[in-house]
Amino acid sequence: MEQVESILGGMQGNPLNGLRAVDQRWSQWRKNPNVPPLMVASVAENCQDYDCDVVVCGGTLGILLAAALQRQGWRVVVLERGALRGRDQEWNISRSELNVLVEMELLTPQELRDVIYTEYNPARVQFHGGEPLWVENILNIGVSPKALLQTMKEKFLTWGGKIFENNACTAIRICDGGAIAETEKLKLKTRLILDGMGHFSPIAQQARQGKKPDGICLVVGSCAQGYTKNSSGDLIYTFTPIRNQCQYFWEAFPAKDGRTTYLFTYLDAHPDRFSLEFLLAEYLKLLPEYQQVDLESLDFQRFLFGFFPSYCQSPVHYPWARILPIGDSSGAQSPVSFGGFGSMLRHLQRLTTGIHEALQQDCCDRRSLAQLQPYQPNLSVTWLFQKSMSVGVKETCPPDQINDLMNAVFAVMADLGDDVLYPFLQDVVQFQGLAKTLPRVNFTTVLPLLPKLGVGALADWLRHYLSLGLYSSGYHLGKKLFPAPDNYRLRRSLEALKYGSGNDFEKDFQTED
Ligand SMILES: Cc1cc2nc3c(=O)[nH]c(=O)nc-3n(C[C@H](O)[C@H](O)[C@H](O)COP(=O)(O)OP(=O)(O)OC[C@H]3O[C@@H](n4cnc5c(N)ncnc54)[C@H](O)[C@@H]3O)c2cc1C
């Protein structure tokens, strides 16, 4: 930990303070029962003299939907707790996911080029004791959140949207025919509220009634200059057995300001789990071996850290009319990759159309909105993957159990080809891919995991797996039976089949010309 103090403490802006603030929150989540905030209440008040159609609380990913809806002619207001600006560190994403911004005419092709700061190939997938697998065009583009949010903000304002920065939403009142979003200074009557306040959204916590998360991903990392090799990346890489009851996974990407490297691990929120500061100390200890570099030769530009809670019951369904979770608060991103930006882009067109129709047809009741964040079996099946990559606090297991499993699974997927491997690496699990892979994975690698996973979790997984199969066939059948559905509920149900079975996936092997 001394190394963490000396390196971070000596940097501009003292990121050590930021690290300790996040650690304090992580410690609270581990040690104290979570008391759910009471942010939303129903009131007997008529609020149909709307100030706007949509209030978006939280502007990081929220600005994307805000801009898309404003462009369609709805009156949208964004409430942002701080300043609406993205972070310096790039978001990694694949080009096929980014194209939606141009297709929806939110960005011009030139504006999209301007927010892309890096592009590289190839990327490696490798686990301790196994062979490297090289892939192209997956998460190989670095988008600057700062540049993207600035451009989106300007366009949103040009289209007539309103942004109130440094205006935290403090209360939501659900009333007759509408809702009221309150800040210390404002009270906005609206038809619909989008909750884009992230993983720690007080609305999501209230809806989840303070439930402890089922899984956590801890991540620490840095962007630094001084690496001699910086042309390729790692999507996922391990080189150690289980340490401190955790399997350490690494990621690396060429970045505008140097090279980004992350260390992440999956665990539960047990009180005995270690802090982020401890994990950062591990990161600094192991980084030289991982990247074949001396720490002294690195010029650290910034450090990154965070923890992502995730819940089996995802996406979350709010028990109120008029409020819809979007972005990280919804839990619609994969519990394995936590690529919330990627997930938002994948669902942006669907959400925009769905919200547009909900407003047009006045379908802002609880059930209609829940259809906009539907159950996705392809997301739910990944729960078991997260669980199988974590180790209990008191569990004893062979040190290379997780590496062996990963080697076995990826060897089969590589053998089956790109049609199986690529969607999986882009967080899109499909029934066919899973059905082809699982029977071929060496059973002796999987067998020791079964007692640890437990009968309940396995039965639950089987249910999601069968649903995935049903959703897959249902999607193809639904397309034939209802080529042009004109009813809100039917359209949402068909979308649920499509996205829930991973049939929205488009493979893109092309780099930009
Ligand atoms: C180290 C790290 C690396 C990552 N890398 C990637 C990547 O490469 N690719 C990728 O796809 N994803 C990546 N992610 C995930 C991505 O950053 C998140 O999914 C994304 O930021 C989620 O956006 P959000 O708007 O839903 O939530 P947040 O980013 O948490 O933003 C919430 C917003 O709500 C505002 N807010 C909070 N409370 C209030 C309130 N009361 N009133 C008004 N506003 C409020 C906050 O100020 C903030 O602007 C990474 C995350 C981390 C931590």
Coordinates of C-alpha atoms and ligand atoms in Angstrom, one line a residue:
M1 CA 0.0 0.0 0.0
E2 CA 3.0 2.3 0.5
Q3 CA 3.7 2.3 -3.2
V4 CA 0.1 3.3 -3.9
E5 CA 0.5 6.2 -1.4
S6 CA 3.8 7.4 -2.8
I7 CA 2.8 7.1 -6.5
L8 CA -0.8 8.4 -6.3
G9 CA -0.1 10.9 -3.5
G10 CA 2.5 12.6 -5.6
M11 CA 0.3 13.1 -8.6
Q12 CA -1.5 16.2 -9.6
G13 CA -5.0 16.4 -8.2
N14 CA -4.1 13.7 -5.6
P15 CA -6.1 10.7 -7.0
L16 CA -5.4 9.0 -3.6
N17 CA -8.3 11.0 -2.2
G18 CA -10.6 9.9 -4.9
L19 CA -9.5 6.3 -4.4
R20 CA -10.2 6.5 -0.7
A21 CA -13.6 8.1 -1.3
V22 CA -14.7 5.2 -3.6
D23 CA -13.2 2.7 -1.1
Q24 CA -15.3 4.2 1.7
R25 CA -18.4 3.5 -0.4
W26 CA -17.2 0.0 -1.2
S27 CA -16.5 -0.6 2.5
Q28 CA -20.1 0.5 3.4
W29 CA -21.6 -1.8 0.8
R30 CA -19.6 -4.7 2.3
K31 CA -20.1 -4.0 5.9
N32 CA -23.4 -2.3 6.5
P33 CA -26.9 -3.3 5.6
N34 CA -28.0 -1.0 2.8
V35 CA -30.7 1.4 3.9
P36 CA -32.7 2.2 0.8
P37 CA -33.2 5.9 0.1
L38 CA -36.7 7.2 -0.2
M39 CA -36.5 9.3 -3.3
V40 CA -39.7 8.4 -5.0
A41 CA -43.2 8.9 -3.6
S42 CA -46.7 9.0 -5.0
V43 CA -48.8 12.1 -4.3
A44 CA -52.4 13.0 -4.9
E45 CA -51.7 15.9 -7.1
N46 CA -52.6 16.7 -10.7
C47 CA -49.6 17.6 -12.7
Q48 CA -50.7 17.7 -16.3
D49 CA -49.6 21.2 -17.0
Y50 CA -46.2 19.8 -18.1
D51 CA -43.1 21.9 -18.2
C52 CA -41.6 19.3 -20.6
D53 CA -42.2 15.8 -21.9
V54 CA -39.1 14.1 -20.5
V55 CA -36.7 14.8 -17.6
V56 CA -33.4 12.9 -17.8
C57 CA -31.7 12.6 -14.4
G58 CA -28.0 12.1 -15.0
G59 CA -26.3 13.2 -18.1
T60 CA -23.4 10.8 -18.8
L61 CA -25.1 8.2 -21.0
G62 CA -28.4 10.1 -20.4
I63 CA -27.4 12.8 -22.9
L64 CA -27.5 10.2 -25.7
L65 CA -31.1 9.4 -25.2
A66 CA -32.0 13.0 -24.3
A67 CA -30.5 14.1 -27.7
A68 CA -32.3 11.3 -29.6
L69 CA -35.7 12.2 -28.1
Q70 CA -35.2 15.9 -28.4
R71 CA -34.4 15.4 -32.1
Q72 CA -37.7 13.6 -32.5
G73 CA -39.5 16.7 -31.3
W74 CA -40.0 15.9 -27.6
R75 CA -39.2 18.6 -25.1
V76 CA -36.4 17.2 -23.0
V77 CA -34.7 18.5 -19.9
V78 CA -31.5 17.1 -18.4
L79 CA -30.8 17.4 -14.7
E80 CA -27.1 16.7 -13.9
R81 CA -25.6 16.7 -10.4
G82 CA -22.2 18.0 -11.5
A83 CA -20.9 19.4 -14.8
L84 CA -22.0 17.5 -17.9
R85 CA -18.6 16.3 -19.1
G86 CA -17.2 12.9 -19.8
R87 CA -14.1 11.5 -18.2
D88 CA -10.6 11.7 -19.9
Q89 CA -10.2 8.0 -20.2
E90 CA -11.5 6.4 -23.5
W91 CA -14.4 4.0 -23.6
N92 CA -13.4 1.0 -25.7
I93 CA -16.0 -0.3 -28.1
S94 CA -16.4 -2.0 -31.5
R95 CA -17.2 0.0 -34.6
S96 CA -20.3 -2.0 -35.4
E97 CA -21.8 -0.7 -32.1
L98 CA -20.7 2.9 -32.8
N99 CA -22.4 3.2 -36.2
V100 CA -25.8 3.7 -34.6
L101 CA -24.9 7.2 -33.7
V102 CA -24.6 8.1 -37.4
E103 CA -27.5 5.9 -38.5
M104 CA -29.7 7.8 -36.0
E105 CA -28.3 11.1 -37.3
L106 CA -27.1 12.1 -33.8
L107 CA -23.6 12.5 -35.2
T108 CA -22.3 13.2 -38.7
P109 CA -19.6 10.7 -40.0
Q110 CA -17.0 13.5 -39.4
E111 CA -18.2 14.1 -35.9
L112 CA -18.0 10.4 -35.2
R113 CA -14.4 10.4 -36.5
D114 CA -13.6 13.3 -34.3
V115 CA -14.6 11.6 -31.1
I116 CA -12.6 8.4 -31.9
Y117 CA -9.2 8.9 -30.4
T118 CA -7.7 5.5 -31.0
E119 CA -8.0 2.4 -33.1
Y120 CA -5.8 -0.6 -33.0
N121 CA -5.7 -4.3 -33.9
P122 CA -5.3 -7.1 -32.9
A123 CA -6.3 -8.1 -29.4
R124 CA -5.3 -11.1 -27.4
V125 CA -7.4 -13.5 -25.3
Q126 CA -5.2 -15.7 -23.2
F127 CA -5.3 -17.5 -19.8
H128 CA -2.5 -18.8 -17.7
G129 CA -1.2 -22.1 -19.1
G130 CA -3.0 -21.7 -22.4
E131 CA -2.3 -20.5 -26.0
P132 CA -3.0 -16.9 -27.1
L133 CA -6.0 -16.3 -29.3
W134 CA -5.8 -13.2 -31.5
V135 CA -9.0 -11.4 -32.6
E136 CA -9.6 -8.3 -34.7
N137 CA -12.1 -5.4 -34.5
I138 CA -13.4 -6.2 -31.0
L139 CA -13.4 -3.3 -28.5
N140 CA -10.5 -1.9 -30.7
I141 CA -11.8 1.7 -30.9
G142 CA -11.3 4.2 -28.1
V143 CA -14.0 6.9 -28.0
S144 CA -13.3 10.0 -25.9
P145 CA -16.2 10.4 -23.5
K146 CA -15.2 14.0 -23.0
A147 CA -15.4 14.8 -26.8
L148 CA -18.5 12.7 -27.3
L149 CA -20.5 14.2 -24.5
Q150 CA -19.4 17.7 -25.5
T151 CA -20.6 17.2 -29.1
M152 CA -23.9 15.6 -27.9
K153 CA -24.4 18.4 -25.4
E154 CA -24.0 21.0 -28.1
K155 CA -26.3 19.2 -30.5
F156 CA -28.9 18.7 -27.8
L157 CA -28.9 22.4 -27.0
T158 CA -29.1 23.3 -30.7
W159 CA -32.2 21.1 -31.1
G160 CA -33.9 23.0 -28.3
G161 CA -33.1 20.8 -25.2
K162 CA -32.4 22.2 -21.8
I163 CA -29.6 21.2 -19.4
F164 CA -29.4 22.2 -15.7
E165 CA -25.9 21.4 -14.5
N166 CA -25.0 21.3 -10.8
N167 CA -28.6 20.5 -10.1
A168 CA -29.0 17.1 -8.4
C169 CA -32.4 15.6 -8.5
T170 CA -33.4 15.2 -4.9
A171 CA -37.0 13.9 -5.1
I172 CA -39.5 12.4 -7.5
R173 CA -43.2 12.7 -7.1
I174 CA -45.5 10.4 -9.1
C175 CA -48.9 12.1 -9.5
D176 CA -52.0 12.0 -11.6
G177 CA -51.0 11.8 -15.3
G178 CA -47.4 12.8 -14.7
A179 CA -44.4 13.1 -12.4
I180 CA -42.5 15.9 -10.8
A181 CA -38.7 16.0 -10.6
E182 CA -37.3 18.2 -7.9
T183 CA -33.9 19.7 -7.3
E184 CA -33.0 22.3 -4.6
K185 CA -33.9 25.0 -7.1
L186 CA -36.3 23.5 -9.5
K187 CA -39.6 21.6 -9.7
L188 CA -40.3 20.2 -13.2
K189 CA -43.7 18.7 -14.1
T190 CA -43.2 16.1 -16.8
R191 CA -44.7 13.1 -18.5
L192 CA -41.7 10.7 -18.1
I193 CA -38.5 10.6 -16.1
L194 CA -35.5 8.7 -17.3
D195 CA -33.2 7.6 -14.5
G196 CA -29.6 7.8 -15.8
M197 CA -27.9 8.1 -12.4
G198 CA -25.7 5.1 -12.7
H199 CA -25.1 2.1 -10.6
F200 CA -25.7 4.0 -7.4
S201 CA -28.9 5.7 -8.5
P202 CA -31.0 6.3 -5.4
I203 CA -34.1 5.4 -7.4
A204 CA -32.6 2.0 -8.4
Q205 CA -31.6 1.4 -4.8
Q206 CA -35.1 2.2 -3.6
A207 CA -36.6 -0.1 -6.2
R208 CA -34.2 -2.9 -5.1
Q209 CA -35.1 -2.2 -1.5
G210 CA -31.5 -1.9 -0.4
K211 CA -30.8 -5.5 -1.5
K212 CA -27.1 -6.5 -1.3
P213 CA -25.7 -7.0 -4.9
D214 CA -25.3 -10.6 -6.0
G215 CA -21.9 -9.9 -7.6
I216 CA -19.3 -7.2 -7.7
C217 CA -16.6 -6.4 -10.2
L218 CA -13.6 -4.5 -8.8
V219 CA -11.5 -2.7 -11.3
V220 CA -8.3 -0.7 -10.9
G221 CA -5.9 0.5 -13.6
S222 CA -4.0 3.4 -15.1
C223 CA -3.1 5.1 -18.3
A224 CA 0.7 5.6 -18.6
Q225 CA 3.4 6.5 -21.1
G226 CA 6.7 4.7 -21.4
Y227 CA 5.6 1.2 -22.7
T228 CA 7.9 0.0 -25.4
K229 CA 5.2 -2.1 -27.1
N230 CA 1.8 -0.4 -27.6
S231 CA 0.3 -1.6 -30.8
S232 CA -1.9 -4.5 -29.7
G233 CA -4.3 -5.0 -26.8
D234 CA -5.6 -7.6 -24.4
L235 CA -9.3 -8.2 -24.2
I236 CA -8.9 -10.6 -21.3
Y237 CA -5.6 -12.1 -20.0
T238 CA -4.5 -13.9 -16.9
F239 CA -1.0 -15.0 -15.8
T240 CA -1.5 -15.8 -12.2
P241 CA -3.4 -18.6 -10.3
I242 CA -6.0 -17.6 -7.8
R243 CA -4.6 -15.0 -5.3
N244 CA -6.4 -13.6 -2.2
Q245 CA -9.5 -15.7 -3.1
C246 CA -9.7 -14.0 -6.4
Q247 CA -8.8 -14.6 -10.0
Y248 CA -7.1 -11.6 -11.4
F249 CA -8.0 -10.6 -15.0
W250 CA -6.2 -8.0 -17.0
E251 CA -7.0 -5.8 -20.0
A252 CA -4.8 -3.5 -22.0
F253 CA -5.6 -1.0 -24.8
P254 CA -3.5 1.6 -26.7
A255 CA -4.8 5.0 -25.6
K256 CA -4.4 8.6 -26.7
D257 CA -2.3 9.4 -23.7
G258 CA -0.3 6.2 -23.6
R259 CA -1.4 2.7 -22.7
T260 CA -4.4 1.7 -20.5
T261 CA -4.1 -1.4 -18.4
Y262 CA -6.8 -2.6 -16.1
L263 CA -6.8 -5.3 -13.4
F264 CA -10.3 -6.6 -12.6
T265 CA -11.8 -9.4 -10.5
Y266 CA -15.2 -10.8 -9.7
L267 CA -16.3 -11.3 -6.1
D268 CA -19.1 -11.0 -3.7
A269 CA -19.7 -8.2 -1.2
H270 CA -18.6 -10.2 1.8
P271 CA -17.3 -8.0 4.7
D272 CA -13.9 -9.7 4.6
R273 CA -13.2 -8.7 1.0
F274 CA -10.2 -6.5 0.3
S275 CA -10.3 -2.8 -0.5
L276 CA -9.6 -1.1 -3.9
E277 CA -6.4 0.4 -2.4
F278 CA -5.2 -3.2 -1.7
L279 CA -6.1 -4.2 -5.3
L280 CA -4.3 -1.2 -6.7
A281 CA -1.2 -2.3 -4.6
E282 CA -1.5 -5.7 -6.3
Y283 CA -1.8 -4.0 -9.6
L284 CA 1.4 -2.1 -9.2
K285 CA 3.2 -5.2 -7.9
L286 CA 2.1 -7.3 -10.9
L287 CA 2.1 -4.7 -13.7
P288 CA 5.9 -5.0 -14.4
E289 CA 5.5 -8.8 -15.0
Y290 CA 2.3 -8.4 -17.0
Q291 CA 3.7 -5.7 -19.4
Q292 CA 7.4 -6.5 -19.1
V293 CA 8.2 -3.0 -18.0
D294 CA 9.8 -1.3 -14.9
L295 CA 7.4 0.9 -13.0
E296 CA 10.2 3.6 -12.9
S297 CA 10.1 3.8 -16.6
L298 CA 6.4 4.6 -16.7
D299 CA 4.9 8.1 -16.6
F300 CA 1.5 7.7 -15.2
Q301 CA -1.1 10.0 -16.7
R302 CA -4.0 8.9 -14.5
F303 CA -5.3 6.1 -12.3
L304 CA -8.7 4.5 -12.7
F305 CA -10.7 2.6 -10.2
G306 CA -14.3 1.6 -9.5
F307 CA -16.6 -1.1 -8.4
F308 CA -19.7 -2.3 -10.3
P309 CA -22.5 -4.0 -8.3
S310 CA -24.7 -6.4 -10.2
Y311 CA -27.9 -8.2 -9.5
C312 CA -29.4 -11.4 -10.7
Q313 CA -32.7 -9.5 -11.1
S314 CA -31.7 -7.4 -14.0
P315 CA -32.8 -5.4 -15.8
V316 CA -34.6 -3.9 -12.8
H317 CA -38.3 -3.1 -13.1
Y318 CA -39.4 -0.1 -11.3
P319 CA -42.6 -0.4 -9.2
W320 CA -43.8 3.0 -10.3
A321 CA -45.4 4.5 -13.4
R322 CA -43.6 7.3 -15.2
I323 CA -40.0 6.3 -14.4
L324 CA -37.7 4.3 -16.6
P325 CA -34.1 3.3 -15.7
I326 CA -31.5 3.7 -18.5
G327 CA -27.8 3.1 -18.6
D328 CA -26.0 1.5 -15.6
S329 CA -29.0 2.1 -13.2
S330 CA -31.1 -0.4 -15.3
G331 CA -28.6 -3.3 -14.9
A332 CA -29.0 -4.0 -18.7
Q333 CA -25.3 -4.4 -19.2
S334 CA -23.4 -7.6 -19.0
P335 CA -22.4 -8.6 -15.4
V336 CA -19.2 -10.0 -17.0
S337 CA -17.9 -7.0 -19.0
F338 CA -19.7 -4.1 -17.5
G339 CA -19.5 -2.3 -20.9
G340 CA -22.3 0.2 -20.1
F341 CA -21.5 2.5 -23.0
G342 CA -21.6 -0.5 -25.4
S343 CA -24.8 -1.7 -23.9
M344 CA -26.4 1.8 -24.2
L345 CA -25.5 2.0 -27.9
R346 CA -26.8 -1.5 -28.6
H347 CA -30.2 -0.5 -27.2
L348 CA -30.2 3.2 -28.2
Q349 CA -32.4 2.7 -31.3
R350 CA -34.8 0.4 -29.5
L351 CA -35.1 2.6 -26.5
T352 CA -35.6 5.8 -28.5
T353 CA -38.4 4.2 -30.6
G354 CA -40.0 2.6 -27.6
I355 CA -40.0 5.8 -25.5
H356 CA -41.2 7.8 -28.5
E357 CA -44.2 5.4 -28.8
A358 CA -44.8 5.3 -25.1
L359 CA -45.1 9.1 -25.1
Q360 CA -47.2 9.1 -28.3
Q361 CA -49.6 6.5 -27.1
D362 CA -49.5 7.6 -23.4
C363 CA -48.1 4.2 -22.3
C364 CA -46.2 5.5 -19.3
D365 CA -47.7 3.1 -16.8
R366 CA -45.5 0.7 -14.9
R367 CA -46.1 -2.4 -17.1
S368 CA -45.7 -0.6 -20.4
L369 CA -42.4 0.9 -19.2
A370 CA -41.2 -2.4 -17.9
Q371 CA -41.5 -3.7 -21.5
L372 CA -38.8 -1.2 -22.4
Q373 CA -36.3 -2.9 -20.1
P374 CA -37.5 -6.5 -20.7
Y375 CA -36.1 -9.7 -19.3
Q376 CA -33.2 -10.8 -21.5
P377 CA -32.3 -14.5 -21.1
N378 CA -29.0 -13.9 -22.9
L379 CA -28.1 -11.5 -20.1
S380 CA -29.3 -13.8 -17.4
V381 CA -27.3 -16.8 -18.5
T382 CA -24.1 -14.9 -18.1
W383 CA -24.7 -14.8 -14.4
L384 CA -23.4 -18.3 -14.0
F385 CA -20.2 -17.3 -15.9
Q386 CA -19.6 -14.5 -13.4
K387 CA -20.1 -16.8 -10.5
S388 CA -17.8 -19.5 -12.0
M389 CA -15.1 -16.9 -12.3
S390 CA -15.2 -15.9 -8.6
V391 CA -14.1 -17.7 -5.4
G392 CA -15.9 -17.6 -2.1
V393 CA -14.1 -16.0 0.9
K394 CA -13.7 -19.4 2.7
E395 CA -13.7 -21.6 -0.4
T396 CA -10.8 -23.9 -1.1
C397 CA -10.2 -24.7 -4.7
P398 CA -7.3 -25.7 -7.0
P399 CA -5.3 -22.5 -7.8
D400 CA -5.8 -22.9 -11.5
Q401 CA -9.4 -23.9 -11.5
I402 CA -10.6 -20.7 -13.2
N403 CA -7.8 -20.6 -15.7
D404 CA -8.4 -24.2 -16.7
L405 CA -12.1 -23.5 -17.2
M406 CA -11.4 -20.4 -19.3
N407 CA -8.8 -22.3 -21.4
A408 CA -11.3 -25.2 -22.0
V409 CA -14.2 -22.9 -23.0
F410 CA -12.2 -20.6 -25.2
A411 CA -10.4 -23.5 -27.0
V412 CA -13.8 -24.9 -28.0
M413 CA -15.1 -21.5 -29.1
A414 CA -12.0 -20.8 -31.1
D415 CA -12.5 -24.2 -32.8
L416 CA -16.1 -23.5 -33.6
G417 CA -15.1 -20.3 -35.4
D418 CA -15.9 -16.6 -35.5
D419 CA -19.7 -17.0 -35.6
V420 CA -19.5 -18.3 -32.0
L421 CA -16.5 -16.4 -30.7
Y422 CA -17.3 -12.9 -31.9
P423 CA -20.8 -12.4 -30.5
F424 CA -19.6 -13.8 -27.2
L425 CA -16.6 -11.4 -27.0
Q426 CA -19.0 -8.5 -27.7
D427 CA -21.3 -9.5 -24.8
V428 CA -23.9 -11.0 -27.0
V429 CA -24.6 -14.6 -26.0
Q430 CA -26.6 -16.6 -28.5
F431 CA -28.4 -19.9 -28.1
Q432 CA -26.7 -21.6 -31.0
G433 CA -23.2 -20.6 -29.9
L434 CA -23.9 -21.8 -26.3
A435 CA -25.5 -25.0 -27.4
K436 CA -22.6 -25.8 -29.7
T437 CA -19.9 -24.9 -27.1
L438 CA -21.2 -26.4 -23.8
P439 CA -21.3 -30.1 -24.8
R440 CA -17.8 -29.9 -26.2
V441 CA -16.2 -28.4 -23.0
N442 CA -14.2 -31.1 -21.2
F443 CA -16.6 -32.3 -18.5
T444 CA -13.7 -32.9 -16.0
T445 CA -13.0 -29.1 -16.0
V446 CA -16.6 -28.3 -15.3
L447 CA -17.3 -31.0 -12.8
P448 CA -15.4 -29.5 -9.8
L449 CA -17.4 -26.3 -10.2
L450 CA -20.8 -27.8 -9.8
P451 CA -20.8 -28.1 -5.9
K452 CA -19.5 -24.5 -5.7
L453 CA -22.2 -23.2 -8.0
G454 CA -25.0 -25.0 -6.1
V455 CA -28.2 -26.7 -7.3
G456 CA -30.2 -23.5 -7.0
A457 CA -27.9 -21.5 -9.3
L458 CA -27.7 -24.4 -11.8
A459 CA -31.4 -24.8 -11.9
D460 CA -31.9 -21.1 -12.4
W461 CA -29.3 -21.1 -15.1
L462 CA -31.1 -24.0 -16.9
R463 CA -34.3 -22.0 -16.8
H464 CA -32.6 -19.0 -18.5
Y465 CA -30.8 -21.3 -21.0
L466 CA -34.1 -22.9 -22.0
S467 CA -35.7 -19.4 -22.2
L468 CA -32.8 -18.4 -24.5
G469 CA -33.7 -21.3 -26.8
L470 CA -37.4 -20.3 -26.8
Y471 CA -36.6 -16.6 -27.4
S472 CA -34.4 -17.6 -30.3
S473 CA -37.1 -19.7 -32.0
G474 CA -39.8 -17.2 -30.9
Y475 CA -37.9 -14.3 -32.6
H476 CA -37.8 -16.1 -36.0
L477 CA -41.4 -17.2 -35.7
G478 CA -42.5 -13.7 -34.6
K479 CA -40.8 -12.1 -37.6
K480 CA -42.7 -14.3 -40.0
L481 CA -46.1 -13.9 -38.2
F482 CA -45.9 -10.2 -37.5
P483 CA -43.7 -8.6 -40.1
A484 CA -45.1 -5.1 -39.4
P485 CA -46.7 -5.0 -35.9
D486 CA -48.6 -1.8 -35.2
N487 CA -49.4 -2.2 -31.5
Y488 CA -47.2 -1.0 -28.6
R489 CA -47.2 -4.1 -26.6
L490 CA -46.7 -6.5 -29.5
R491 CA -43.8 -4.4 -30.9
R492 CA -42.1 -4.4 -27.4
S493 CA -42.6 -8.2 -27.1
L494 CA -41.0 -8.8 -30.5
E495 CA -38.1 -6.6 -29.6
A496 CA -37.7 -8.5 -26.3
L497 CA -37.4 -11.7 -28.3
K498 CA -34.8 -10.2 -30.7
Y499 CA -32.6 -8.6 -28.1
G500 CA -33.1 -11.2 -25.4
S501 CA -31.9 -13.9 -27.9
G502 CA -28.9 -11.8 -29.2
N503 CA -30.4 -11.6 -32.6
D504 CA -29.5 -7.9 -32.7
F505 CA -25.9 -8.8 -33.1
E506 CA -24.1 -7.6 -36.2
K507 CA -20.6 -8.7 -36.9
D508 CA -18.3 -6.1 -38.4
F509 CA -14.9 -7.2 -39.6
Q510 CA -14.5 -3.9 -41.5
T511 CA -12.2 -1.1 -40.3
E512 CA -13.1 2.4 -41.4
D513 CA -12.1 3.2 -44.9
Ligands
LIG1 C1 -12.5 2.2 -15.1 C2 -13.7 2.0 -16.0 C3 -13.5 1.7 -17.3 C4 -14.7 1.5 -18.1 N1 -14.5 1.2 -19.5 C5 -15.5 1.1 -20.3 C6 -15.3 0.8 -21.7 O1 -14.2 0.7 -22.1 N2 -16.4 0.6 -22.5 C7 -17.7 0.7 -22.0 O2 -18.7 0.5 -22.7 N3 -17.9 1.0 -20.7 C8 -16.9 1.2 -19.8 N4 -17.0 1.5 -18.5 C9 -18.4 1.6 -18.0 C10 -19.0 3.0 -18.3 O3 -18.1 4.0 -17.9 C11 -20.4 3.1 -17.7 O4 -21.2 2.0 -18.1 C12 -21.0 4.4 -18.0 O5 -20.3 5.5 -17.5 C13 -22.4 4.4 -17.4 O6 -23.0 5.7 -17.6 P1 -24.3 6.1 -16.8 O7 -24.7 7.4 -17.3 O8 -25.3 5.0 -16.8 O9 -23.8 6.2 -15.2 P2 -22.7 7.0 -14.6 O10 -21.5 7.0 -15.5 O11 -22.5 6.6 -13.2 O12 -23.3 8.5 -14.7 C14 -24.3 8.8 -13.8 C15 -24.6 10.3 -14.0 O13 -25.6 10.7 -13.2 C16 -25.3 11.9 -12.5 N5 -26.0 11.8 -11.2 C17 -25.9 11.0 -10.1 N6 -26.8 11.4 -9.2 C18 -27.5 12.4 -9.7 C19 -28.6 13.1 -9.2 N7 -29.1 12.9 -8.0 N8 -29.2 14.1 -10.0 C20 -28.7 14.3 -11.2 N9 -27.6 13.6 -11.7 C21 -27.1 12.7 -11.0 C22 -23.8 11.7 -12.3 O14 -23.2 13.0 -12.0 C23 -23.4 11.2 -13.6 O15 -23.2 12.2 -14.6 C24 -16.0 1.7 -17.6 C25 -16.1 2.1 -16.3 C26 -15.0 2.2 -15.5 C27 -15.2 2.6 -14.0

